[in-house]
CSV table of C-alpha atoms in Angstrom, one decimal:
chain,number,residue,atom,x,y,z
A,23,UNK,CA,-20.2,-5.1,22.2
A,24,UNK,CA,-17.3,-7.4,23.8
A,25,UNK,CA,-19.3,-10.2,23.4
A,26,UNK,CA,-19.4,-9.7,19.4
A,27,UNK,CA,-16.4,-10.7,17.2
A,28,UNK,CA,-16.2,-9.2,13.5
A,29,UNK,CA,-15.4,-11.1,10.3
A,30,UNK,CA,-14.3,-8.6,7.5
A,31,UNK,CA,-14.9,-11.1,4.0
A,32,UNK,CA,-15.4,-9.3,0.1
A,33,UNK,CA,-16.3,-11.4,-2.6
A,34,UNK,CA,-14.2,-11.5,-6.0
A,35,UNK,CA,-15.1,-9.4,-7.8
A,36,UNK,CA,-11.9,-8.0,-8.7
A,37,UNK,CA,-12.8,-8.5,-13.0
A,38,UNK,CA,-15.5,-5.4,-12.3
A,39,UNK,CA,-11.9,-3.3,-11.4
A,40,UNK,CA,-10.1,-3.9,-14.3
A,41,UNK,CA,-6.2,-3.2,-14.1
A,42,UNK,CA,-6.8,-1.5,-10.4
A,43,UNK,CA,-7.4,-4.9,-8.9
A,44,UNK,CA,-4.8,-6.7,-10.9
A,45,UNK,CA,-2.3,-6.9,-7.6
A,46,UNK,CA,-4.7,-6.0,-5.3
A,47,UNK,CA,-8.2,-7.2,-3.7
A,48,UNK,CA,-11.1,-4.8,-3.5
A,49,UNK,CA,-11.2,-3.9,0.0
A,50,UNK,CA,-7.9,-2.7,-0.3
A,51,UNK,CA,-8.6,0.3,-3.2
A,52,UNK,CA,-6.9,3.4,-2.4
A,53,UNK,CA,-10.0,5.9,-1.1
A,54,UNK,CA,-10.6,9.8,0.0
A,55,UNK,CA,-6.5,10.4,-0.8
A,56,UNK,CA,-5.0,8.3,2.2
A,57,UNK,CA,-7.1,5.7,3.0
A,58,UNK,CA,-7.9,2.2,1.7
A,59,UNK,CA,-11.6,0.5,1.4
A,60,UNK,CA,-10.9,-1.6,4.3
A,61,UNK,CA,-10.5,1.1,6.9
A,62,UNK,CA,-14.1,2.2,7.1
A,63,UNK,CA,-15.0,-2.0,8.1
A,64,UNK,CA,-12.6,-2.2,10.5
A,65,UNK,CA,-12.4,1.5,12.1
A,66,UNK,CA,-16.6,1.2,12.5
A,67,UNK,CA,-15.9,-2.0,14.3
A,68,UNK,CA,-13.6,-0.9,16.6
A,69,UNK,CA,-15.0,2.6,17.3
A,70,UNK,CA,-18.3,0.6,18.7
A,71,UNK,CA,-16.3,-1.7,20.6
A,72,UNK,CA,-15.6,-5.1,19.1
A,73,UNK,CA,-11.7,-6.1,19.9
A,74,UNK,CA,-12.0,-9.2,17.9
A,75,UNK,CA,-11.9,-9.0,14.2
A,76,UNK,CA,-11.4,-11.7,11.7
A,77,UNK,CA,-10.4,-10.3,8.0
A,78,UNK,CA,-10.6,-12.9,5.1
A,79,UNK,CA,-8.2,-11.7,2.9
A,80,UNK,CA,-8.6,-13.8,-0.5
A,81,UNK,CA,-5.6,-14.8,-2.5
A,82,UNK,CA,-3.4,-11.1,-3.0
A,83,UNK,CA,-2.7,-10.9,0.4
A,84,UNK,CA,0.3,-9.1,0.1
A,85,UNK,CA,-1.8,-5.9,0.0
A,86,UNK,CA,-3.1,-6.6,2.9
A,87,UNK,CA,-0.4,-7.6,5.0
A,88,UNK,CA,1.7,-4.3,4.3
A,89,UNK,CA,-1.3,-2.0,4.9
A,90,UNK,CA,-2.9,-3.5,8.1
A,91,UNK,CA,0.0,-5.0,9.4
A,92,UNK,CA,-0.9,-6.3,13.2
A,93,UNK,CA,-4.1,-3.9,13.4
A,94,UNK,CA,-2.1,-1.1,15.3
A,95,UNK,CA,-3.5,1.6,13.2
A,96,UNK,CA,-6.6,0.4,14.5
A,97,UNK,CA,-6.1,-0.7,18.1
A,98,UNK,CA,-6.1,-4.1,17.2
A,99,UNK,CA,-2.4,-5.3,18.2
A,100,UNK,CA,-3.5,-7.1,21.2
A,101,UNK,CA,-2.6,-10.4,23.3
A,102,UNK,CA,-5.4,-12.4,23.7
A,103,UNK,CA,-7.7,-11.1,20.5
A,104,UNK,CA,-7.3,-8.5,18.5
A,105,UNK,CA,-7.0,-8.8,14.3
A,106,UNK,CA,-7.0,-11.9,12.8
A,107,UNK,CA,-5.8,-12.2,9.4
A,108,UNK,CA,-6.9,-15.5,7.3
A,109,UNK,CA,-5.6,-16.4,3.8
A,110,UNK,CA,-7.3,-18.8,1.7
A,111,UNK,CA,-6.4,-22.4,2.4
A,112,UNK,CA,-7.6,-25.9,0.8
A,113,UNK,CA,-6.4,-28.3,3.2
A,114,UNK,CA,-9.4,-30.3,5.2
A,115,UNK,CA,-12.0,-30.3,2.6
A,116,UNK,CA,-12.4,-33.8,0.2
A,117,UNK,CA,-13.0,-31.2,-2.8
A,118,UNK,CA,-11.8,-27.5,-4.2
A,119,UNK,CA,-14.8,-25.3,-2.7
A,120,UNK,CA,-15.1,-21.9,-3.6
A,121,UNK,CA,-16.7,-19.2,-2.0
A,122,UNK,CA,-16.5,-17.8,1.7
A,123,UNK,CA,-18.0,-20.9,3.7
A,124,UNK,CA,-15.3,-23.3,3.3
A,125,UNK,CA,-12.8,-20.5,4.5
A,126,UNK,CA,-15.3,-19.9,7.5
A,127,UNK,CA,-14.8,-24.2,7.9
A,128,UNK,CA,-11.0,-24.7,7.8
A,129,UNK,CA,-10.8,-21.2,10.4
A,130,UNK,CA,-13.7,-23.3,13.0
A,131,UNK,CA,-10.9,-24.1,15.7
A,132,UNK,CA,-10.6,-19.8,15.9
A,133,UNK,CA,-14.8,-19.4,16.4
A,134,UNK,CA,-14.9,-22.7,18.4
A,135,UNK,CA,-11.9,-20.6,20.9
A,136,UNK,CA,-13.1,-17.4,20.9
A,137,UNK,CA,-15.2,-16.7,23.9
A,138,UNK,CA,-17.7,-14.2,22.1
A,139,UNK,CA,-21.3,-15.7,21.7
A,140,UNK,CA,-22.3,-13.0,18.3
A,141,UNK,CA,-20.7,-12.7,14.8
A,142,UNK,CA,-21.1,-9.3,13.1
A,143,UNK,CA,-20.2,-9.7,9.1
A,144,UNK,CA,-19.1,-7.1,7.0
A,145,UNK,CA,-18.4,-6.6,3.4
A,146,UNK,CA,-16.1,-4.0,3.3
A,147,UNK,CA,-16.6,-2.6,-0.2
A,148,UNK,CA,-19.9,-1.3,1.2
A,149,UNK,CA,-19.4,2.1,3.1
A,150,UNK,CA,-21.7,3.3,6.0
A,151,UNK,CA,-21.6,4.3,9.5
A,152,UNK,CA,-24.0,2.1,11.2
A,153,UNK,CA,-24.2,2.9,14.6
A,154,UNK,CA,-23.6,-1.0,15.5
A,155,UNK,CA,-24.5,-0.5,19.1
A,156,UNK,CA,-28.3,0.5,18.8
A,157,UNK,CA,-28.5,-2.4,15.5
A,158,UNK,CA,-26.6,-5.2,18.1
A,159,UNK,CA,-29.4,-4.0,20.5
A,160,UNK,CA,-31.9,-4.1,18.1
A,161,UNK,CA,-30.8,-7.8,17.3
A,162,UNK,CA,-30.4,-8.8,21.0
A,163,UNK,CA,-33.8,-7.8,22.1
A,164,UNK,CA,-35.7,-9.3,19.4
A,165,UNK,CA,-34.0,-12.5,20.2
A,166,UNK,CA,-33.6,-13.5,16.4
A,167,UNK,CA,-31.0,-15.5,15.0
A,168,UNK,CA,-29.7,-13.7,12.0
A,169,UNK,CA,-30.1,-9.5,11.7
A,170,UNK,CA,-29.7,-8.2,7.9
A,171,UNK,CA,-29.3,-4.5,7.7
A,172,UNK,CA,-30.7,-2.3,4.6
A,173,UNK,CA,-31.2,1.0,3.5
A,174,UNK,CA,-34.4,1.9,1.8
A,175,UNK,CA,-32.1,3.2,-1.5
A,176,UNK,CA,-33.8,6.0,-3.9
A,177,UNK,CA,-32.8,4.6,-7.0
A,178,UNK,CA,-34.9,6.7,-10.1
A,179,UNK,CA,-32.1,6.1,-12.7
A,180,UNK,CA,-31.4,2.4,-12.2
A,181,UNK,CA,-28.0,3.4,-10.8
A,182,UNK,CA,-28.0,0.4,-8.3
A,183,UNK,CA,-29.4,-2.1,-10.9
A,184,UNK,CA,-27.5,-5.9,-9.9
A,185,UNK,CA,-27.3,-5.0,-6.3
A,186,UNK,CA,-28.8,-6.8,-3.4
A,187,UNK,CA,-33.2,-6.5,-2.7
A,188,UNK,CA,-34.1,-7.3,0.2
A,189,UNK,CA,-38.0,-8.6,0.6
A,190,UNK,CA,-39.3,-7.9,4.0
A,191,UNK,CA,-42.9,-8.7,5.8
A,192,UNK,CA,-45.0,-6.0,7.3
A,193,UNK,CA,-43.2,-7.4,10.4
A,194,UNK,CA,-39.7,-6.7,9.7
A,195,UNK,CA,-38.7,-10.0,8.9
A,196,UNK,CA,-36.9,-11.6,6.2
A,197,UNK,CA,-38.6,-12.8,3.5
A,198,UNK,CA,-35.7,-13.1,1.0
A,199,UNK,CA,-33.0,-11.3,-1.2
A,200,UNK,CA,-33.2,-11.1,-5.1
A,201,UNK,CA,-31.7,-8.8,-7.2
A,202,UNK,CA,-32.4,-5.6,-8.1
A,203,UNK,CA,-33.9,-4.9,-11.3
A,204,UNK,CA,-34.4,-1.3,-11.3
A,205,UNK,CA,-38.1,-1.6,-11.4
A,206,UNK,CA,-39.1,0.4,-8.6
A,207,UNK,CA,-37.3,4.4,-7.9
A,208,UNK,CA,-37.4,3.2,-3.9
A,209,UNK,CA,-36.2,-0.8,-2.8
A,210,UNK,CA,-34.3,-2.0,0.6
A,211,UNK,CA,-30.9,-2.2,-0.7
A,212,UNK,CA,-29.3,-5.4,2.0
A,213,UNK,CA,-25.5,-3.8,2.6
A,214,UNK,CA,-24.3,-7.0,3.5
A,215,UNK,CA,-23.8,-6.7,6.8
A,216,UNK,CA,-25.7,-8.4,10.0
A,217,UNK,CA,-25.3,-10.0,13.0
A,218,UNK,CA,-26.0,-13.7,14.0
A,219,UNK,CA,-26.0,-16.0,17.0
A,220,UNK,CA,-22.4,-18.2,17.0
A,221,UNK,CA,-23.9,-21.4,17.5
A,222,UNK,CA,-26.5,-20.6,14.5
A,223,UNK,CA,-23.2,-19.3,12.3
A,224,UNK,CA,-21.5,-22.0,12.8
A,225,UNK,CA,-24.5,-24.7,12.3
A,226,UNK,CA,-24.9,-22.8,9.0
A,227,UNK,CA,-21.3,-23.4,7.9
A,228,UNK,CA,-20.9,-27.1,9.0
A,229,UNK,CA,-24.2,-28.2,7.0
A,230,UNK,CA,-22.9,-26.2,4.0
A,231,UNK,CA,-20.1,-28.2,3.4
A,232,UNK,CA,-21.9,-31.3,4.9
A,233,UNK,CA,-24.6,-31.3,2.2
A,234,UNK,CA,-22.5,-29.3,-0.8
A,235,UNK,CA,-25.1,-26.9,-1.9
A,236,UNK,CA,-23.5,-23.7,-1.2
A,237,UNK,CA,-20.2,-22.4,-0.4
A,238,UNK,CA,-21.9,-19.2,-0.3
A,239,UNK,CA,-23.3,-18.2,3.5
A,240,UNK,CA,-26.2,-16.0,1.9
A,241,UNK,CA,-27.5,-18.3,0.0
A,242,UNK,CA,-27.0,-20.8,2.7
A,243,UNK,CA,-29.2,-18.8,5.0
A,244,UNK,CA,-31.9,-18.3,2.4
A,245,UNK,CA,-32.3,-22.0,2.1
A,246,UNK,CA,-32.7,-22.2,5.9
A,247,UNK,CA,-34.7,-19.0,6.2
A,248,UNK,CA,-37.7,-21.2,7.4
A,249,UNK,CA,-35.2,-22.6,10.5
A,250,UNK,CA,-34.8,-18.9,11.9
A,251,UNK,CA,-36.1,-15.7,12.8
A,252,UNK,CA,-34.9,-13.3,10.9
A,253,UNK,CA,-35.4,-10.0,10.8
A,254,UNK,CA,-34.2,-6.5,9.2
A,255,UNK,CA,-32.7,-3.4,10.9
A,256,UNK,CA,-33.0,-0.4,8.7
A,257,UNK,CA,-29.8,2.3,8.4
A,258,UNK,CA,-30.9,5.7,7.7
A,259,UNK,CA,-27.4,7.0,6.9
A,260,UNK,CA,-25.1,7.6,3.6
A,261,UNK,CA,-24.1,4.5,1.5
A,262,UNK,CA,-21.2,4.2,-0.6
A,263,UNK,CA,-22.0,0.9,-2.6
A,264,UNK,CA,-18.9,0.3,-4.2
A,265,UNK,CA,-19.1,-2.5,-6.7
A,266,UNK,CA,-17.5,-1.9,-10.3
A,267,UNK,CA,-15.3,0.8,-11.7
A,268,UNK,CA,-18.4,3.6,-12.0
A,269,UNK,CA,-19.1,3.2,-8.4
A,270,UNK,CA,-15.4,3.3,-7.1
A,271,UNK,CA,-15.1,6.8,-9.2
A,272,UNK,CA,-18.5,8.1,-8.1
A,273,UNK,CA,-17.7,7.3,-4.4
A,274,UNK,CA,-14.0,9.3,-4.4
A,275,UNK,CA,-16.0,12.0,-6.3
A,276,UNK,CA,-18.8,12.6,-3.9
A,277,UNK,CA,-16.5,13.3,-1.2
A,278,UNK,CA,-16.5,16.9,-2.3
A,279,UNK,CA,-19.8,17.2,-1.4
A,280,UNK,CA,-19.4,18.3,2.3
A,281,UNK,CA,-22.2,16.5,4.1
A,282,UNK,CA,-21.1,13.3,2.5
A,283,UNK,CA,-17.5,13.8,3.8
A,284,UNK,CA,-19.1,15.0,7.6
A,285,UNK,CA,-21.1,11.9,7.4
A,286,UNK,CA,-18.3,8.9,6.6
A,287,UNK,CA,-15.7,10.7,8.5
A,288,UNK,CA,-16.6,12.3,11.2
A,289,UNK,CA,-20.5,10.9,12.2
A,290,UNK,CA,-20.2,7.7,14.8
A,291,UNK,CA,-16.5,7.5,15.0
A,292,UNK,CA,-13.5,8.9,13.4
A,293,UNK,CA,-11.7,6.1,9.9
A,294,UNK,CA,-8.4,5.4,11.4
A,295,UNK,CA,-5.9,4.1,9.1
A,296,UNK,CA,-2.3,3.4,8.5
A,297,UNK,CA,0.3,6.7,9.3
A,298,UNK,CA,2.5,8.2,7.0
A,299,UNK,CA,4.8,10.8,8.2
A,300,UNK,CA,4.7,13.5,5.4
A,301,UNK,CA,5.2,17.3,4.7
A,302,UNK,CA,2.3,19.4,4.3
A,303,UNK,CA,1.5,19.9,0.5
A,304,UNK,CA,3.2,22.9,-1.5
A,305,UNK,CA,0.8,24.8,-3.5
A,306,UNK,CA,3.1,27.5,-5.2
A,307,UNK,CA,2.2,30.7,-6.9
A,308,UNK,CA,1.2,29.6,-10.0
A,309,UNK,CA,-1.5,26.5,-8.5
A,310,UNK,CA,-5.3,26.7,-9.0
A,311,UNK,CA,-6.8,24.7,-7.0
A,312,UNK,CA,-10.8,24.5,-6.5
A,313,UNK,CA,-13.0,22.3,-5.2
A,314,UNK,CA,-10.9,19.1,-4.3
A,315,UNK,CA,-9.4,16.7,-1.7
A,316,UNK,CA,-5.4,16.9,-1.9
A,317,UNK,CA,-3.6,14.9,0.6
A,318,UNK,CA,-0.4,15.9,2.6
A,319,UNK,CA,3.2,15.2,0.8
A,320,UNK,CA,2.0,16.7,-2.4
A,321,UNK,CA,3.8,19.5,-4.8
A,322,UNK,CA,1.1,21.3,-6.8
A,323,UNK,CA,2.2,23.9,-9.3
A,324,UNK,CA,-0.5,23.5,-11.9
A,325,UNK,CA,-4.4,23.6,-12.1
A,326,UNK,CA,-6.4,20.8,-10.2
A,327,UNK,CA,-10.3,20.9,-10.3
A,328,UNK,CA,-13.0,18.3,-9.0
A,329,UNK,CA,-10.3,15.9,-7.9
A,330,UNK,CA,-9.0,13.5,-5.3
A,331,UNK,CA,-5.1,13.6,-4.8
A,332,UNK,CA,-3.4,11.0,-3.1
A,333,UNK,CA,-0.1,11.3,-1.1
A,334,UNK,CA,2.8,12.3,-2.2
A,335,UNK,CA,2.1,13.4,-5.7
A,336,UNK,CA,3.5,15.9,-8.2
A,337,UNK,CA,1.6,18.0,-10.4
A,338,UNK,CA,3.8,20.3,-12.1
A,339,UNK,CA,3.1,24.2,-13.7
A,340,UNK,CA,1.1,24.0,-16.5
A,341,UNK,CA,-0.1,20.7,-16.1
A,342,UNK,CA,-4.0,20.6,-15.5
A,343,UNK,CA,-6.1,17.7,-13.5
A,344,UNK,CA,-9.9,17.7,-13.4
A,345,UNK,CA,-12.6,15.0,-12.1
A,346,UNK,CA,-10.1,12.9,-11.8
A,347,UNK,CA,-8.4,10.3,-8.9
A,348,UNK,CA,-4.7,10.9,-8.9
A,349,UNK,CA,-2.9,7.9,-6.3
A,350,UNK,CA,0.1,7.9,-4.1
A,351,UNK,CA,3.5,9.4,-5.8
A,352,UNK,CA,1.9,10.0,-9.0
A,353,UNK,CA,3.8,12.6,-11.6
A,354,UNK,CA,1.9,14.6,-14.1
A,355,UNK,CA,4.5,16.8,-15.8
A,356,UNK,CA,4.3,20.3,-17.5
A,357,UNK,CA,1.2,20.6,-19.9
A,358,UNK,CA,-0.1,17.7,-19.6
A,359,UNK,CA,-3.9,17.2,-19.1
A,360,UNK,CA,-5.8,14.2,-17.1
A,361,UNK,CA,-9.5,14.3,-17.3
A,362,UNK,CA,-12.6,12.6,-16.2
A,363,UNK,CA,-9.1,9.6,-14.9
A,364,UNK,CA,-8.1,7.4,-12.5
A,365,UNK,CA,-4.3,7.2,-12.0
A,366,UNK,CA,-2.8,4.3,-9.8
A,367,UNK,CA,-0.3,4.2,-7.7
A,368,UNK,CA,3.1,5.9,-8.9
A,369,UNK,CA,1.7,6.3,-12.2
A,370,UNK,CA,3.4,9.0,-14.7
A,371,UNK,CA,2.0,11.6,-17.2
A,372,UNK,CA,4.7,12.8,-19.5
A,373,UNK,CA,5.2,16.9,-20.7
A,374,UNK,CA,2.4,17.5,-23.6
A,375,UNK,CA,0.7,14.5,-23.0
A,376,UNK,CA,-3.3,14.9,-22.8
A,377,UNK,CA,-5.4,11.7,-21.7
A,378,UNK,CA,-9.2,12.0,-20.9
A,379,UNK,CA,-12.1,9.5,-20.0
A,380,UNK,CA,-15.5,10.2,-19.4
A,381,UNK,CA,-18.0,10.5,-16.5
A,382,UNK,CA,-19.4,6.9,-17.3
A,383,UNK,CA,-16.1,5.6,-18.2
A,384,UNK,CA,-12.5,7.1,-16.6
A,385,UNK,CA,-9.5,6.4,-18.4
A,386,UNK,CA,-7.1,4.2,-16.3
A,387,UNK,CA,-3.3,4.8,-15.7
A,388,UNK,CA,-2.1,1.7,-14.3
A,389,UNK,CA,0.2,1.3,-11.4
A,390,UNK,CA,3.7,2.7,-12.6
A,391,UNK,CA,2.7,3.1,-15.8
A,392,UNK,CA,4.5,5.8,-18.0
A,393,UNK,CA,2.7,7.8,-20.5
A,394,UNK,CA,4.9,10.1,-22.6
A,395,UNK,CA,4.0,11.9,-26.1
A,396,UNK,CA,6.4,9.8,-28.2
C-alpha cells in the first residue's frame, strides 16, 4: 500500500466526554490500561503498509504531541514521509470555517508533494481491524472513486441509535448516509473510514471552500455522490464505536471478554504504542483479583473485580474496585470503594471514602482530583 497515504481526523465531539476531554481530544482517551484511542488508527495503518500518515490533531494538541511524539512508537520517524502532525490553522481562508475541509485546504501544498496517488481516512474513535490490503484491493479493482466501509451492525436495543446508516443498492454502491434511528435490529453501520482517488480528494476539498456549502467532506461527497462511483466494502470483524461516555465505558469493559481482546489486539497486526519502562505489578497476599486487565507498574493490595487498571496505580488493602476504569498513577486508599467509575489520570480516593456510578452512567474522578471523607 506505498502508494496510499493515511489522514487520521476525529470530529469534536469532546462535550459527549464530559470532564475526560476537558484537556484532551478524543482520539487521545486512555484505552485497554496502556494505550490511547489513537493507536489502533495509526498501528492498523502502518501494520498494512502505509508510511505516510497525516494526523489532524484539533485544538489540544498538547496531548498529542507528548504521546505520539515523531511516530517512533510506530515506525513513523522517517526522512522523506513518515507522520505528519497538523494543528488547526486560519490563515488563507477570507472567513472562519469550521469543520475538517478547510484544514484539508490550508495543508494542500503536503497532498499536492506527496507522491502517493490514494487517501485512506480514518476516524480514530472507531475501533476495527480492517484488513486494509484486501479493502484497498477491493477499491482498486472496481476502479471507483470513493470506497466507504461498513459493518452490517446487530443493533435490537437501539444501542447504536445517532450513529452513521449507510444506504446501499443491490449493487454495492452508495446511495447515501442518514442516521440511525433504531428502527431496524440489523443496518450497515459506515465506520468512517474509506479510501479515495487524490485527484478526486482534492477536487472535493477545493470546491468546498470554493462554493461554501460544507466544511464537512461527508456531506461534501454526498452532494457530489452523482459525480462518482461509489461503492461499499463490508468489514466482518469487531467494532468498537466509541462516541459518548456509555460507549468509551462499554468498550474498556468488553475487553475482558477474551475473543474481543484476541480480535483488536492480536488479529491483522499487533497496537503498538508509546513505551513505558515499568516494574511488573505487585499483587500482595491480601489482593483479589478476578476477571480484569491490570497494567504493569501497579501495587495491588486490595480487591479489584471487572476492571481496567492503568499504569502505575495504587490500590491499597482493604480498598475494593469493581466495573470500573482506574487511569495511570491513580491512588485508592484503604477502604475505600469505586464502583460502576471512571478515574482519570492521577486521580485520588481517600481512606473510607465510597463513590459509585451506574452501568448507564459511571461516576467520573477527574484528572488529579482528590476525594477524601471530610
Amino acid at each position: 500500500m506505498e502508494k496510499c497515504l493515511g489522514i487520521i481526523s476525529g470530529a469534536n465531539i469532546e462535550n459527549n466526554f464530559g470532564a475526560l476531554c476537558v484537556h484532551r481530544p478524543v482520539y487521545m482517551l486512555p484505552f485497554a490500561g496502556r494505550y490511547r484511542l489513537i493507536d489502533f488508527s495509526l498501528s492498523n495503518m502502518v501494520n498494512y503498509g502505509i508510511r505516510t500518515v497525516a494526523v489532524y490533531t484539533g485544538e489540544k494538541v498538547r496531548s498529542t504531541m507528548d504521546h505520539v511524539e515523531d511516530g517512533k512508537a510506530w515506525d513513523l520517524n522517517r526522512r522523506f514521509n513518515g507522520l505528519f502532525l497538523f494543528p488547526p490553522v486560519s490563515h488563507g481562508l477570507s472567513a472562519k470555517r469550521t469543520g475538517e475541509i478547510p484544514q484539508y485546504y490550508t495543508t494542500k501544498d503536503f497532498f499536492e508533494q506527496t507522491k502517493e496517488k490514494y487517501v485512506f481516512i480514518n476516524h480514530p474513535n472507531i475501533l476495527a481491524k480492517v484488513n486494509l490490503t484486501e479493502a484497498f484491493r477491493f477499491f482498486r479493482e472496481s476502479d471507483a472513486d470513493i470506497t466507504f466501509i461498513y459493518k452490517k451492525q446487530q443493533d435490537p436495543f437501539g444501542e447504536y441509535v445517532n450513529t452513521n446508516k449507510m444506504n446501499i443498492g443491490d449493487d454495492g454502491m452508495v446511495l447515501n448516509i442518514g442516521t440511525n434511528l433504531g428502527t431496524e435490529r440489523e443496518f450497515n453501520m459506515y465506520l468512517k473510514m474509506g479510501f479515495l482517488k487524490k485527484e478526486v480528494f482534492m477536487k472535493l476539498v477545493k470546491e468546498a471552500i470554493e462554493r461554501g456549502e460544507s466544511d464537512n467532506l461527508l456531506e461534501t461527497i454526498l452532494m457530489n455522490k452523482h459525480k462518482y462511483k461509489i461503492n461499499s466494502y463490508e468489514f466482518k470483524g469487531h467494532v468498537e464505536n466509541i462516541r459518548n461516555l456509555k460507549s468509551f465505558y462499554d468498550a474498556n469493559l468488553n475487553l475482558l471478554k477474551k475473543n474481543i481482546a484476541r480480535e483488536l489486539f492480536y488479529s491483522n497486526g499487533t497496537i503498538f504504542t508509546k513505551t513505558k519502562d515499568e516494574p511488573s505489578t505487585l499483587y500482595t497476599e491480601d489482593s483479589i483479583v478476578q476477571n480484569s486487565l491490570v497494567a504493569n507498574g501497579c501495587v495491588i493490595e486490595g480487591t479489584v473485580e471487572n476492571s481496567i487498571i492503568f499504569r502505575g496505580v495504587k490500590i491499597k488493602k482493604g480498598a475494593i474496585v469493581k466495573n470500573s476504569i482506574i487511569m495511570q498513577k491513580s491512588e485508592i486508599h484503604e477502604n475505600a470503594a469505586v464502583i460502576n467509575s471512571i478515574m482519570d489520570k492521577q486521580g485520588i480516593v481517600g481512606e473510607d471514602v465510597r463513590i459509585a456510578g451506574s452501568m448507564l452512567m459511571p461516576f467520573i474522578v477527574e484528572k488529579k482530583q482528590e476525594i477524601r471523607k471530610d
